[in-house]
Coordinates of C-alpha atoms in Angstrom, one line a residue:
Chain X
M49 CA 63.9 -34.8 22.7
A50 CA 63.9 -33.5 19.1
D51 CA 62.2 -30.1 18.5
T52 CA 60.2 -31.4 15.7
G53 CA 58.7 -34.9 14.8
F54 CA 57.5 -37.0 12.1
V55 CA 55.0 -39.6 11.8
Q56 CA 55.0 -42.0 8.8
K57 CA 51.4 -42.2 6.9
E58 CA 51.1 -45.6 7.7
K59 CA 51.8 -45.3 11.6
L60 CA 49.1 -42.3 11.6
E61 CA 46.4 -44.6 13.1
E62 CA 48.6 -46.4 15.6
F63 CA 49.8 -42.9 16.6
L64 CA 46.4 -41.6 17.3
R65 CA 45.4 -44.8 19.2
E66 CA 48.5 -44.1 21.3
L67 CA 47.3 -40.6 22.0
S68 CA 43.9 -42.0 22.8
K69 CA 45.4 -44.0 25.8
D70 CA 45.3 -41.0 28.1
A71 CA 43.1 -38.4 26.2
V72 CA 40.0 -38.1 24.3
V73 CA 41.2 -37.7 20.7
Y74 CA 38.9 -35.8 18.1
A75 CA 39.7 -36.3 14.5
P76 CA 38.1 -35.6 11.1
C77 CA 36.4 -39.0 10.1
L78 CA 34.8 -40.2 7.2
E79 CA 31.1 -40.9 7.3
G80 CA 29.8 -41.7 3.8
D81 CA 30.9 -38.8 1.8
T82 CA 31.0 -36.5 4.8
V83 CA 33.9 -35.6 6.7
I84 CA 32.8 -35.3 10.5
F85 CA 34.9 -34.1 13.6
K86 CA 34.1 -36.6 16.2
T87 CA 35.9 -38.7 19.0
F88 CA 38.4 -41.0 17.2
D89 CA 37.8 -44.7 18.1
P90 CA 39.3 -47.9 16.4
G91 CA 37.2 -48.4 13.3
T92 CA 36.8 -44.9 12.3
T93 CA 38.3 -43.8 9.0
L94 CA 40.4 -40.9 9.2
C95 CA 39.9 -38.1 6.5
L96 CA 42.5 -35.3 6.4
D97 CA 42.3 -34.6 2.6
R98 CA 39.7 -31.8 3.0
P99 CA 38.3 -29.5 6.0
A100 CA 35.7 -31.3 8.1
N101 CA 32.1 -30.3 7.4
N102 CA 31.6 -29.5 11.1
P103 CA 34.3 -27.4 13.0
P104 CA 36.0 -29.1 16.1
K105 CA 34.3 -26.6 18.5
L106 CA 32.2 -29.3 19.9
A107 CA 35.4 -30.8 21.6
V108 CA 35.3 -27.7 23.9
F109 CA 31.9 -26.5 23.5
P110 CA 29.7 -29.6 23.2
Q111 CA 26.4 -29.1 21.2
S112 CA 24.6 -30.0 24.5
E113 CA 26.1 -30.2 28.0
T114 CA 24.9 -30.4 31.6
L115 CA 25.6 -27.4 33.7
F116 CA 24.4 -28.7 36.7
S117 CA 21.8 -31.3 38.1
F118 CA 19.4 -30.8 40.8
K119 CA 17.5 -33.0 43.1
Y120 CA 14.2 -32.4 44.9
K121 CA 13.8 -33.8 48.4
K122 CA 10.8 -34.0 50.5
D123 CA 11.2 -32.6 53.9
A124 CA 10.7 -36.0 56.3
E125 CA 8.5 -34.2 58.7
D126 CA 6.5 -32.1 56.5
P127 CA 5.9 -33.7 53.0
R128 CA 4.5 -30.4 51.7
K129 CA 7.9 -29.0 51.7
M130 CA 10.9 -29.6 49.4
S131 CA 14.6 -28.9 49.6
V132 CA 16.8 -28.8 46.4
E133 CA 20.4 -30.0 45.9
L134 CA 22.5 -28.7 43.1
E135 CA 25.7 -30.4 41.8
A136 CA 28.0 -29.2 39.0
N137 CA 31.0 -30.9 37.5
T138 CA 33.6 -28.7 35.8
D139 CA 36.2 -31.4 35.7
F140 CA 36.8 -32.7 32.4
P141 CA 39.4 -35.4 30.8
R142 CA 42.3 -34.4 28.6
A143 CA 41.6 -33.9 24.9
I144 CA 43.5 -33.8 21.7
I145 CA 42.0 -32.1 18.7
F146 CA 43.9 -33.8 15.8
G147 CA 43.6 -32.5 12.1
A148 CA 41.8 -29.2 12.9
R149 CA 42.6 -26.6 10.3
P150 CA 44.3 -23.2 11.3
C151 CA 41.0 -21.5 10.7
D152 CA 39.4 -24.0 13.3
A153 CA 42.3 -23.2 15.7
K154 CA 41.9 -19.6 15.1
G155 CA 38.2 -19.9 16.1
F156 CA 39.0 -21.2 19.5
R157 CA 41.1 -17.7 20.1
I158 CA 38.0 -16.0 19.3
Y159 CA 36.0 -17.9 21.9
D160 CA 38.7 -17.6 24.5
R161 CA 38.2 -13.9 24.7
V162 CA 34.5 -14.3 25.4
Y163 CA 34.5 -17.4 27.6
M164 CA 37.9 -17.1 29.4
D165 CA 39.6 -13.7 29.3
T166 CA 36.9 -12.2 31.5
N167 CA 36.2 -11.6 35.1
T168 CA 33.5 -14.2 35.0
P169 CA 35.2 -17.0 32.9
D170 CA 32.9 -19.9 31.8
P171 CA 34.2 -22.8 33.9
Y172 CA 32.6 -25.5 31.4
Y173 CA 34.4 -24.0 28.6
Q174 CA 37.7 -23.0 30.6
G175 CA 37.8 -26.6 32.2
R176 CA 37.7 -28.3 28.8
R177 CA 39.9 -25.7 26.9
E178 CA 42.9 -25.7 29.3
K179 CA 43.0 -29.5 29.0
T180 CA 42.7 -29.7 25.2
M181 CA 45.8 -29.7 22.9
I182 CA 44.9 -28.7 19.3
A183 CA 47.2 -30.2 16.7
T184 CA 46.4 -28.3 13.3
L185 CA 47.1 -29.7 9.8
C186 CA 48.3 -26.9 7.4
C187 CA 46.1 -26.6 4.5
S188 CA 47.8 -27.3 1.3
A189 CA 44.9 -26.8 -1.1
P190 CA 41.8 -24.5 -0.1
S191 CA 38.1 -25.6 -0.5
P192 CA 35.5 -23.9 -2.2
G193 CA 34.4 -20.9 -0.1
C194 CA 37.8 -20.4 2.0
F195 CA 39.0 -16.9 2.5
C196 CA 40.9 -17.2 5.8
V197 CA 43.7 -14.9 4.4
A198 CA 41.1 -11.9 4.3
V199 CA 40.3 -12.1 7.9
G200 CA 43.9 -12.1 9.2
G201 CA 44.6 -15.8 9.2
G202 CA 46.2 -18.1 6.6
P203 CA 46.5 -21.9 5.6
A204 CA 49.5 -22.2 8.1
H205 CA 48.5 -19.7 10.6
R206 CA 49.6 -20.6 14.1
E207 CA 47.2 -18.8 16.4
G208 CA 45.3 -21.0 18.4
S209 CA 47.4 -24.1 17.8
D210 CA 49.6 -26.0 20.1
V211 CA 51.0 -28.2 17.2
L212 CA 51.3 -27.4 13.6
I213 CA 51.4 -30.3 11.1
T214 CA 52.7 -30.1 7.7
Q215 CA 51.5 -33.0 5.1
F216 CA 54.3 -34.9 3.1
E217 CA 53.7 -37.7 0.6
K218 CA 55.4 -40.1 3.1
G219 CA 53.6 -38.7 6.3
Y220 CA 53.3 -35.8 8.6
F221 CA 55.9 -33.3 10.1
I222 CA 55.1 -32.3 13.4
E223 CA 56.0 -29.0 14.9
P224 CA 55.0 -27.9 18.5
V225 CA 53.9 -24.2 18.6
T226 CA 53.4 -24.1 22.4
E227 CA 54.7 -25.8 25.6
K228 CA 51.6 -28.0 25.8
G229 CA 52.2 -29.0 22.2
K230 CA 55.7 -30.3 23.0
T231 CA 54.1 -33.4 24.8
I232 CA 53.0 -34.7 21.5
L233 CA 56.5 -35.7 20.5
N234 CA 56.6 -38.2 23.4
A235 CA 54.5 -41.0 21.4
P236 CA 56.8 -43.9 20.2
Q237 CA 55.7 -43.5 16.7
I238 CA 57.5 -40.1 16.3
E239 CA 60.7 -39.8 14.5
D240 CA 62.9 -36.8 14.4
G241 CA 61.6 -34.4 12.0
A242 CA 64.6 -32.2 11.4
Q243 CA 65.1 -33.2 7.7
Y244 CA 61.7 -32.1 6.8
A245 CA 61.7 -28.6 8.4
E246 CA 63.1 -26.5 5.8
E247 CA 60.6 -28.0 3.1
A248 CA 57.8 -27.7 5.6
H249 CA 58.2 -24.0 6.0
K250 CA 58.5 -23.5 2.4
R251 CA 55.2 -25.2 1.6
Q252 CA 53.6 -23.2 4.4
L253 CA 54.8 -20.0 2.9
E254 CA 53.6 -21.0 -0.5
S255 CA 50.2 -22.2 0.7
H256 CA 49.2 -18.6 1.6
D257 CA 48.7 -17.4 -2.1
L258 CA 46.6 -20.3 -2.9
V259 CA 43.7 -18.7 -0.9
R260 CA 41.3 -16.4 -2.4
N261 CA 40.8 -12.9 -0.9
P262 CA 37.3 -11.6 -1.8
F263 CA 38.0 -8.3 -0.3
A264 CA 40.9 -7.7 -2.5
E265 CA 42.9 -5.7 0.0
D266 CA 45.6 -6.1 2.4
G267 CA 44.7 -5.8 6.1
L268 CA 41.1 -6.6 7.7
P269 CA 37.9 -5.4 5.8
K270 CA 36.6 -2.0 6.6
I271 CA 32.9 -2.1 6.6
S272 CA 30.9 1.0 5.3
R273 CA 28.8 2.0 8.4
S274 CA 26.2 3.9 6.3
L275 CA 25.7 0.9 4.1
F276 CA 25.5 -1.3 7.2
D277 CA 22.9 0.8 8.7
L278 CA 20.6 0.8 5.6
D279 CA 17.7 -1.6 6.0
E280 CA 17.0 -2.0 2.3
F281 CA 20.6 -3.3 1.9
W282 CA 19.8 -6.4 4.1
E283 CA 16.3 -7.0 2.9
H284 CA 18.1 -7.1 -0.7
V285 CA 21.0 -9.2 0.2
V286 CA 19.6 -11.8 2.6
S287 CA 16.2 -12.3 0.8
K288 CA 17.0 -15.8 -0.1
C289 CA 18.3 -16.8 3.6
L290 CA 16.0 -19.8 4.9
S291 CA 16.8 -19.0 8.7
C292 CA 17.9 -22.5 8.9
G293 CA 20.9 -21.6 11.1
A294 CA 23.1 -24.1 9.4
C295 CA 25.8 -21.3 9.2
T296 CA 25.7 -20.8 12.8
Y297 CA 26.1 -24.4 13.9
L298 CA 28.9 -25.1 11.4
C299 CA 30.7 -21.9 12.3
P300 CA 34.0 -22.3 14.4
T301 CA 33.5 -18.9 15.9
C302 CA 29.7 -18.8 16.6
Y303 CA 29.0 -19.3 20.3
C304 CA 25.5 -18.4 21.1
F305 CA 23.8 -20.8 23.4
N306 CA 20.6 -21.7 25.1
I307 CA 19.7 -23.0 28.6
T308 CA 16.9 -25.3 29.3
D309 CA 15.8 -27.5 32.1
E310 CA 15.1 -31.2 31.8
Q311 CA 13.3 -33.0 34.7
S312 CA 11.9 -36.5 35.5
L313 CA 10.3 -37.0 38.9
D314 CA 12.5 -35.2 41.4
I315 CA 15.6 -35.0 39.6
G316 CA 16.9 -33.2 36.6
E317 CA 19.5 -31.1 34.9
R318 CA 20.0 -27.5 33.5
I319 CA 21.3 -28.1 30.1
R320 CA 23.2 -25.6 27.6
S321 CA 22.8 -26.1 24.0
W322 CA 24.0 -24.4 21.0
D323 CA 21.5 -21.9 19.8
G324 CA 21.6 -19.4 16.8
C325 CA 21.1 -15.8 16.3
M326 CA 19.5 -16.7 12.9
F327 CA 16.3 -18.4 14.4
P328 CA 13.3 -16.2 14.9
H329 CA 12.7 -17.3 18.6
F330 CA 16.3 -16.6 19.6
T331 CA 15.3 -13.0 20.9
L332 CA 11.6 -13.4 21.2
E333 CA 10.6 -12.2 24.6
G334 CA 7.9 -13.8 27.0
S335 CA 5.9 -10.7 26.5
G336 CA 5.6 -11.5 22.7
H337 CA 8.0 -8.5 21.9
N338 CA 10.9 -9.3 19.5
P339 CA 13.7 -6.8 19.3
R340 CA 15.0 -8.7 16.2
P341 CA 11.6 -9.6 14.6
T342 CA 12.8 -9.8 11.0
K343 CA 15.2 -11.9 9.1
F344 CA 17.1 -9.1 7.9
K345 CA 17.5 -7.8 11.5
R346 CA 18.9 -11.1 12.5
F347 CA 21.2 -11.4 9.6
K348 CA 22.5 -7.9 10.2
N349 CA 23.2 -8.8 13.6
R350 CA 25.3 -11.8 12.6
V351 CA 27.3 -10.0 10.3
G352 CA 27.5 -7.1 12.5
H353 CA 28.6 -9.3 15.5
K354 CA 31.5 -10.6 13.4
F355 CA 32.7 -7.7 11.5
L356 CA 31.9 -4.8 13.7
Y357 CA 30.7 -5.5 17.2
Y358 CA 33.4 -8.3 18.1
P359 CA 36.1 -6.1 16.7
E360 CA 35.0 -3.0 18.8
K361 CA 35.3 -5.0 22.0
Y362 CA 38.4 -6.9 21.0
N363 CA 40.9 -4.6 19.5
G364 CA 39.9 -4.9 15.9
V365 CA 39.9 -8.9 15.9
I366 CA 37.2 -10.2 13.5
A367 CA 34.9 -12.9 14.7
C368 CA 35.1 -14.8 11.4
C369 CA 37.9 -17.3 10.6
G370 CA 37.2 -17.5 7.0
C371 CA 36.9 -21.1 7.0
G372 CA 34.0 -21.0 4.4
R373 CA 31.7 -23.7 5.8
C374 CA 28.7 -21.2 6.0
I375 CA 29.2 -20.7 2.4
R376 CA 29.8 -24.2 1.3
H377 CA 27.0 -25.6 3.2
C378 CA 24.4 -22.9 3.1
P379 CA 21.5 -24.8 1.4
V380 CA 20.8 -21.4 -0.8
S381 CA 24.2 -20.3 -1.2
V382 CA 24.2 -17.1 1.0
D383 CA 27.8 -15.9 0.8
I384 CA 29.0 -13.9 3.8
S385 CA 32.3 -13.0 2.0
E386 CA 30.2 -11.6 -0.7
I387 CA 28.0 -9.5 1.7
V388 CA 31.1 -8.2 3.4
S389 CA 32.4 -7.2 -0.1
Y390 CA 29.4 -5.3 -0.6
L391 CA 29.5 -3.6 2.6
R392 CA 32.9 -2.3 1.9
G393 CA 31.2 -0.4 -0.9
S394 CA 33.2 -1.4 -3.6
R395 CA 31.1 -4.0 -5.4
F396 CA 27.6 -3.1 -4.3
E397 CA 25.5 -0.8 -6.6
F398 CA 22.6 0.0 -4.6
T399 CA 19.8 1.5 -6.5
N400 CA 17.0 1.7 -3.7
E401 CA 14.9 -0.4 -6.0
P402 CA 15.1 -4.1 -4.9
P403 CA 14.2 -6.6 -7.6
E404 CA 10.3 -7.5 -7.5
S405 CA 11.1 -11.0 -6.7
I406 CA 12.1 -9.7 -3.3
G407 CA 8.9 -9.4 -1.1
T408 CA 8.5 -7.8 2.1
D409 CA 10.2 -9.6 4.7
T410 CA 8.4 -12.0 6.9
N411 CA 8.7 -13.1 10.6
S412 CA 9.8 -16.6 9.3
Chain G
M162 CA 29.3 -11.6 40.9
T163 CA 32.4 -13.1 42.8
E164 CA 35.4 -13.9 40.6
N165 CA 35.8 -17.6 40.0
K166 CA 32.5 -18.6 41.1
N167 CA 30.5 -20.9 38.9
P168 CA 28.4 -18.2 37.2
Y169 CA 25.6 -20.5 36.1
L170 CA 25.1 -22.0 39.6
P171 CA 22.3 -20.4 41.4
D172 CA 22.2 -19.5 45.2
L173 CA 19.5 -21.4 46.7
A174 CA 16.6 -19.3 48.4
T175 CA 13.4 -19.5 50.0
V176 CA 10.2 -17.6 49.4
I177 CA 9.3 -15.8 52.6
K178 CA 6.4 -13.7 51.3
V179 CA 4.0 -13.5 48.3
I180 CA 2.2 -10.3 47.5
D181 CA -0.6 -10.1 45.0
E182 CA 0.1 -6.8 43.4
T183 CA -2.3 -6.8 40.1
P184 CA -4.4 -9.6 38.6
N185 CA -1.1 -10.7 36.9
I186 CA 1.9 -9.7 39.0
K187 CA 2.9 -11.1 42.0
S188 CA 5.9 -9.9 44.2
Y189 CA 8.2 -12.3 45.9
Q190 CA 10.4 -11.7 48.8
V191 CA 12.9 -14.3 49.2
I192 CA 16.0 -14.8 51.2
L193 CA 19.0 -16.8 50.4
N194 CA 19.4 -20.0 52.3
D195 CA 23.0 -19.3 53.3
P196 CA 22.9 -16.9 56.2
E197 CA 26.3 -15.7 55.6
K198 CA 25.7 -15.1 51.9
M199 CA 22.7 -13.2 52.6
K200 CA 24.3 -11.0 55.3
T201 CA 27.2 -10.0 52.9
F202 CA 24.9 -9.8 49.8
F203 CA 25.6 -6.7 47.9
Y204 CA 24.0 -5.1 45.1
E205 CA 23.1 -1.6 43.6
P206 CA 19.8 -0.1 42.7
G207 CA 18.8 -1.4 39.3
Q208 CA 20.7 -4.5 39.2
V209 CA 18.9 -7.6 38.2
G210 CA 18.8 -11.1 38.8
Q211 CA 18.0 -14.6 37.4
L212 CA 15.3 -16.4 39.2
S213 CA 15.1 -20.3 38.9
V214 CA 12.5 -23.0 39.4
F215 CA 14.5 -26.0 38.9
G216 CA 12.9 -28.1 36.2
V217 CA 11.4 -25.2 34.4
G218 CA 14.1 -22.6 34.0
E219 CA 15.1 -19.0 34.6
S220 CA 14.0 -15.6 34.0
T221 CA 15.4 -12.1 34.6
F222 CA 13.9 -9.7 36.9
V223 CA 15.0 -6.5 38.5
I224 CA 15.8 -6.7 42.3
N225 CA 13.1 -3.9 43.1
S226 CA 13.8 -3.9 46.8
P227 CA 16.5 -1.2 47.7
P228 CA 19.7 -2.1 49.2
T229 CA 19.0 0.3 52.1
R230 CA 16.3 -2.1 53.1
M231 CA 18.2 -5.5 53.0
D232 CA 16.0 -7.9 55.1
Y233 CA 15.1 -9.8 51.9
L234 CA 15.4 -9.5 48.1
Q235 CA 12.1 -8.6 46.3
F236 CA 11.2 -9.4 42.6
S237 CA 7.9 -8.7 40.8
V238 CA 6.8 -11.1 38.3
M239 CA 4.3 -10.5 35.6
R240 CA 2.7 -14.0 34.3
V241 CA 3.6 -13.9 30.5
G242 CA 5.3 -17.0 29.7
E243 CA 6.3 -20.6 30.9
V244 CA 8.8 -19.7 33.9
T245 CA 6.7 -16.9 35.3
S246 CA 3.5 -18.9 35.2
V247 CA 5.1 -21.6 37.3
I248 CA 6.6 -18.9 39.6
H249 CA 3.1 -17.5 40.2
E250 CA 2.3 -20.9 41.6
L251 CA 5.0 -20.6 44.2
H252 CA 4.0 -20.1 48.0
E253 CA 5.9 -19.0 51.0
G254 CA 8.6 -21.7 51.9
D255 CA 9.2 -22.8 48.5
Q256 CA 12.7 -22.9 47.2
I257 CA 13.9 -21.2 44.2
G258 CA 17.5 -20.3 42.6
V259 CA 18.8 -16.7 42.5
R260 CA 21.7 -15.7 40.2
A261 CA 22.4 -12.0 41.3
P262 CA 23.4 -9.4 41.2
L263 CA 23.7 -8.9 37.5
G264 CA 24.2 -6.0 35.2
N265 CA 24.8 -2.5 35.8
W266 CA 22.8 0.1 38.1
F267 CA 21.2 3.7 38.0
P268 CA 24.1 6.4 38.4
Y269 CA 22.6 7.6 41.6
E270 CA 25.7 9.4 42.5
E271 CA 25.6 11.5 39.6
M272 CA 22.0 12.4 40.1
K273 CA 22.7 13.9 43.5
G274 CA 21.3 17.6 43.9
K275 CA 19.1 16.9 41.0
K276 CA 15.4 17.2 40.3
I277 CA 14.2 13.5 39.3
L278 CA 11.4 12.8 37.3
F279 CA 10.3 9.0 37.2
I280 CA 8.1 7.8 34.3
G281 CA 6.9 4.4 34.6
G282 CA 4.3 2.1 32.9
G283 CA 2.8 -1.1 34.4
I284 CA 5.5 -3.7 35.5
G285 CA 7.9 -0.9 34.6
L286 CA 7.7 0.6 37.8
A287 CA 9.6 -2.1 39.4
P288 CA 13.1 -0.9 38.7
L289 CA 11.9 2.5 39.3
R290 CA 10.6 1.4 42.6
T291 CA 14.2 0.4 43.6
L292 CA 15.6 3.8 43.0
I293 CA 12.4 5.6 44.4
L294 CA 12.9 3.9 47.8
F295 CA 16.6 4.4 47.7
M296 CA 16.3 8.1 47.1
L297 CA 13.6 8.2 49.7
D298 CA 15.9 6.6 52.2
N299 CA 18.5 9.2 51.2
R300 CA 16.1 12.0 50.6
A301 CA 18.5 14.9 51.6
D302 CA 20.7 14.0 48.6
Y303 CA 18.1 14.6 45.9
G304 CA 15.9 17.5 44.7
D305 CA 12.2 17.4 44.0
I306 CA 11.0 14.0 43.1
T307 CA 8.2 13.7 40.7
I308 CA 6.6 10.2 39.8
L309 CA 4.4 9.8 36.9
Y310 CA 3.1 6.4 36.8
G311 CA 0.2 4.6 34.5
S312 CA -1.2 1.3 34.0
R313 CA -4.1 0.1 31.7
T314 CA -6.8 0.2 34.6
P315 CA -6.7 1.0 38.2
P316 CA -6.4 -2.7 39.4
D317 CA -3.3 -2.8 37.3
L318 CA -1.5 -0.4 39.2
C319 CA 1.5 -2.1 41.2
Y320 CA 2.7 -1.4 44.6
K321 CA -0.5 0.1 46.0
D322 CA 0.8 0.6 49.4
D323 CA 3.9 2.4 48.1
L324 CA 1.7 4.4 45.7
K325 CA -0.6 5.6 48.9
E326 CA 2.6 6.5 50.9
W327 CA 4.3 8.4 48.0
E328 CA 0.8 10.2 47.4
S329 CA 0.8 11.2 51.3
R330 CA 4.2 12.6 51.4
S331 CA 4.8 16.2 50.9
D332 CA 8.3 15.9 49.3
V333 CA 7.0 13.6 46.5
S334 CA 4.8 14.7 43.5
L335 CA 2.8 11.4 42.4
I336 CA 0.8 11.6 39.1
L337 CA -1.2 8.6 38.4
T338 CA -2.9 7.8 35.2
V339 CA -5.0 4.9 33.7
D340 CA -5.4 4.5 29.8
T341 CA -9.3 5.1 29.9
E342 CA -12.0 6.0 32.2
Y343 CA -12.8 3.3 34.8
P344 CA -15.6 3.2 37.4
G345 CA -14.5 4.9 40.8
W346 CA -11.3 6.4 39.1
D347 CA -11.0 10.1 39.9
K348 CA -7.3 10.7 38.7
R349 CA -5.9 11.3 35.4
T350 CA -6.7 9.2 32.2
G351 CA -4.7 8.9 29.2
F352 CA -1.4 7.1 28.3
V353 CA 1.7 8.1 30.0
P354 CA 3.3 9.7 27.2
T355 CA 0.4 11.9 26.7
V356 CA 0.1 12.8 30.4
L357 CA 3.9 13.5 30.4
N358 CA 3.2 16.2 27.5
E359 CA 0.1 17.5 29.7
I360 CA 2.2 18.0 32.8
A361 CA 5.1 19.3 30.6
P362 CA 7.9 19.1 33.5
S363 CA 10.8 21.3 33.0
P364 CA 14.0 19.9 32.0
E365 CA 15.9 22.4 34.0
D366 CA 18.4 20.4 36.2
T367 CA 16.2 17.4 35.9
I368 CA 17.0 13.7 35.3
A369 CA 14.4 11.7 33.7
I370 CA 14.2 8.0 34.3
T371 CA 11.7 5.7 32.5
C372 CA 10.8 2.2 32.3
G373 CA 7.6 0.6 30.8
P374 CA 6.6 -1.5 27.9
P375 CA 8.8 -1.0 24.6
I376 CA 6.0 1.1 23.0
M377 CA 5.5 3.5 26.0
I378 CA 9.5 4.1 26.2
K379 CA 9.5 4.9 22.7
F380 CA 7.1 7.8 22.9
V381 CA 8.2 8.9 26.2
L382 CA 11.8 9.3 24.9
Q383 CA 10.2 11.2 21.8
N384 CA 8.3 13.4 24.1
L385 CA 11.0 14.1 26.6
A386 CA 13.2 15.3 23.6
K387 CA 10.4 17.6 22.7
L388 CA 10.1 19.0 26.1
N389 CA 14.0 19.8 25.7
F390 CA 15.6 17.1 28.0
K391 CA 19.0 16.4 26.9
D392 CA 19.9 12.8 25.9
E393 CA 22.4 12.3 28.8
N394 CA 19.7 13.4 31.2
I395 CA 17.3 10.5 30.1
I396 CA 17.8 7.4 31.7
T397 CA 15.9 4.0 31.0
T398 CA 16.4 0.5 31.8
L399 CA 15.9 -2.2 29.0
E400 CA 14.4 -5.6 29.0
A401 CA 15.6 -8.6 26.7
R402 CA 15.3 -12.3 26.7
M403 CA 18.3 -13.2 28.7
K404 CA 19.9 -16.5 29.5
C405 CA 23.4 -16.5 30.7
G406 CA 23.3 -13.1 32.3
I407 CA 26.9 -12.7 31.7
G408 CA 27.1 -11.2 28.4
I409 CA 27.9 -14.5 26.3
C410 CA 24.8 -16.3 25.2
G411 CA 24.3 -13.8 22.4
R412 CA 20.4 -12.7 23.0
C413 CA 20.4 -9.5 24.3
N414 CA 23.0 -7.3 22.7
I415 CA 22.8 -4.0 21.3
G416 CA 25.5 -3.7 18.9
S417 CA 28.6 -4.7 21.1
K418 CA 26.8 -4.0 24.3
Y419 CA 25.0 -6.6 26.3
I420 CA 21.7 -5.6 28.1
C421 CA 22.5 -8.3 30.9
K422 CA 26.0 -7.1 31.5
D423 CA 26.5 -3.4 30.2
G424 CA 22.9 -2.7 31.1
P425 CA 19.9 -2.9 31.9
V426 CA 20.5 1.0 32.6
F427 CA 21.3 3.1 29.8
S428 CA 21.1 6.9 29.1
L429 CA 19.5 7.7 25.8
A430 CA 22.8 9.4 24.9
Q431 CA 24.4 5.8 25.1
L432 CA 21.6 4.2 23.1
K433 CA 22.0 6.7 20.3
E434 CA 25.8 6.0 20.4
Y435 CA 25.2 2.1 20.2
R436 CA 22.6 2.7 17.4
A437 CA 19.8 1.1 19.6
E438 CA 16.5 0.7 17.8
I439 CA 13.9 1.9 20.2

């Protein structure tokens, strides 16, 4: 088998259909004007021209999934008594994420440390993750808001990818990164890619300079702790945030969730669903006490989690992959890269007098 | 928690006794349905567990019976929300789920030979009870034990049988208080932090352990500082809305620490280091 492969552009869909034979394939598909990562089926229109609006995290961490089902049973001899049976399934089918971006692939590594590399691994995440191959498409042109290079990534970064794909006019150069990735070369649509290798690597190197670095520095951004701990700073910079939570749902590295029960008659399920730290009810306790009662405290926690708390736990790794989705899709244009720039202390002139238009924060 | 076990899957358990503690707090004694698991169940004083009512959900409670008395696991539940309201409807024989033990525990080894000052408010006596009973079962290891406990009114005091016993013991000093005067109440009145100032315990060789409503903890910590207690000799247990119980779901963090995994027990020195807002 050759070390690398190439798929002609016109054979791409056939190639994906081939992959679909023994794996669930997720790919970026066009829905109206929107590019959505979803399961690839015949009839879906692929779109590899720009990063999908949503990250592929749903392939490994579904928006909603069953943790276990339960069944109540009446005692035959004493109908007032009930017993309960629980059933959990952590066996999942093979999956391929095709056309993720390097930022998306890096996002899975940020999940891995929390969900797998621990003495209490999450069996649902791990069950899916170990059976998922990530085939990543190098970025040739950044989208508005992208800043992967500023958080340790890049448009051809390999971290988290099993396969790296470089786009050519005629088709796609396919380069396995891991052992798992090598199996992709078995598909009959694959030609030997050797002749494209040199040019692909040249393009990969060049692409790095295309992405903006809002922090304008080499290495990872360092946050000024005194600025970070200043409540007025947060009130000022997040005053326009709507607490809609879009940034968390569209983030390849956000992993907060909720657990709820659904029941109908004597059967039901315990369900895990995405949740977000930007929502006021996220930390609201039964007693009515809320340790993060205001919008600015929630926002501070979100930025703190990505740029201070996660790095503190995981050897300096930042829990942001710079995909820019939270910037592109924020309805009021809150820009996390701008906030982190401010927090470096270089661009923020804080006068201690927030503009009059910024009122006191509310609980909403 | 055992490695490689599904951490979300509760053990099935049976309620063997329900105790009415106060008008809105009940204690539940439960045993795991699997006798082998019950026999080998191991936990430390201060660790918590998630109780499940299948179809309604889970909530976190401290295991407030000490590991030195392992006939059952006891949880005390204040009726405040959806899950706790349903738990309040449970009876002896009912089936529930238990995910335990979770979190860290009181550093009882480091407290050996010291004087111990417990400061509790309302349901906040639950985690303290575990350690108090544990220390009383290992009485020779610890110095003077003082318990300051308060609630809104006398009927709101938890664990009335325990209070009676502690009051009668010569090796325990129990100080009870309720917020305001109440018919038939002949003991102290006033908020816990205020009474703490009045009794002014010496910080000399003493560990203070406090748990109660957030506002009580806040003022107790301030007053302990005024009494010259060192931050590392002040221990508290924190509450938060928890879901996963294993430090993933993102609710209960203080900076990079998770109350469900790194806590619920923290020293004031640690909380200051983590920049906790209390």
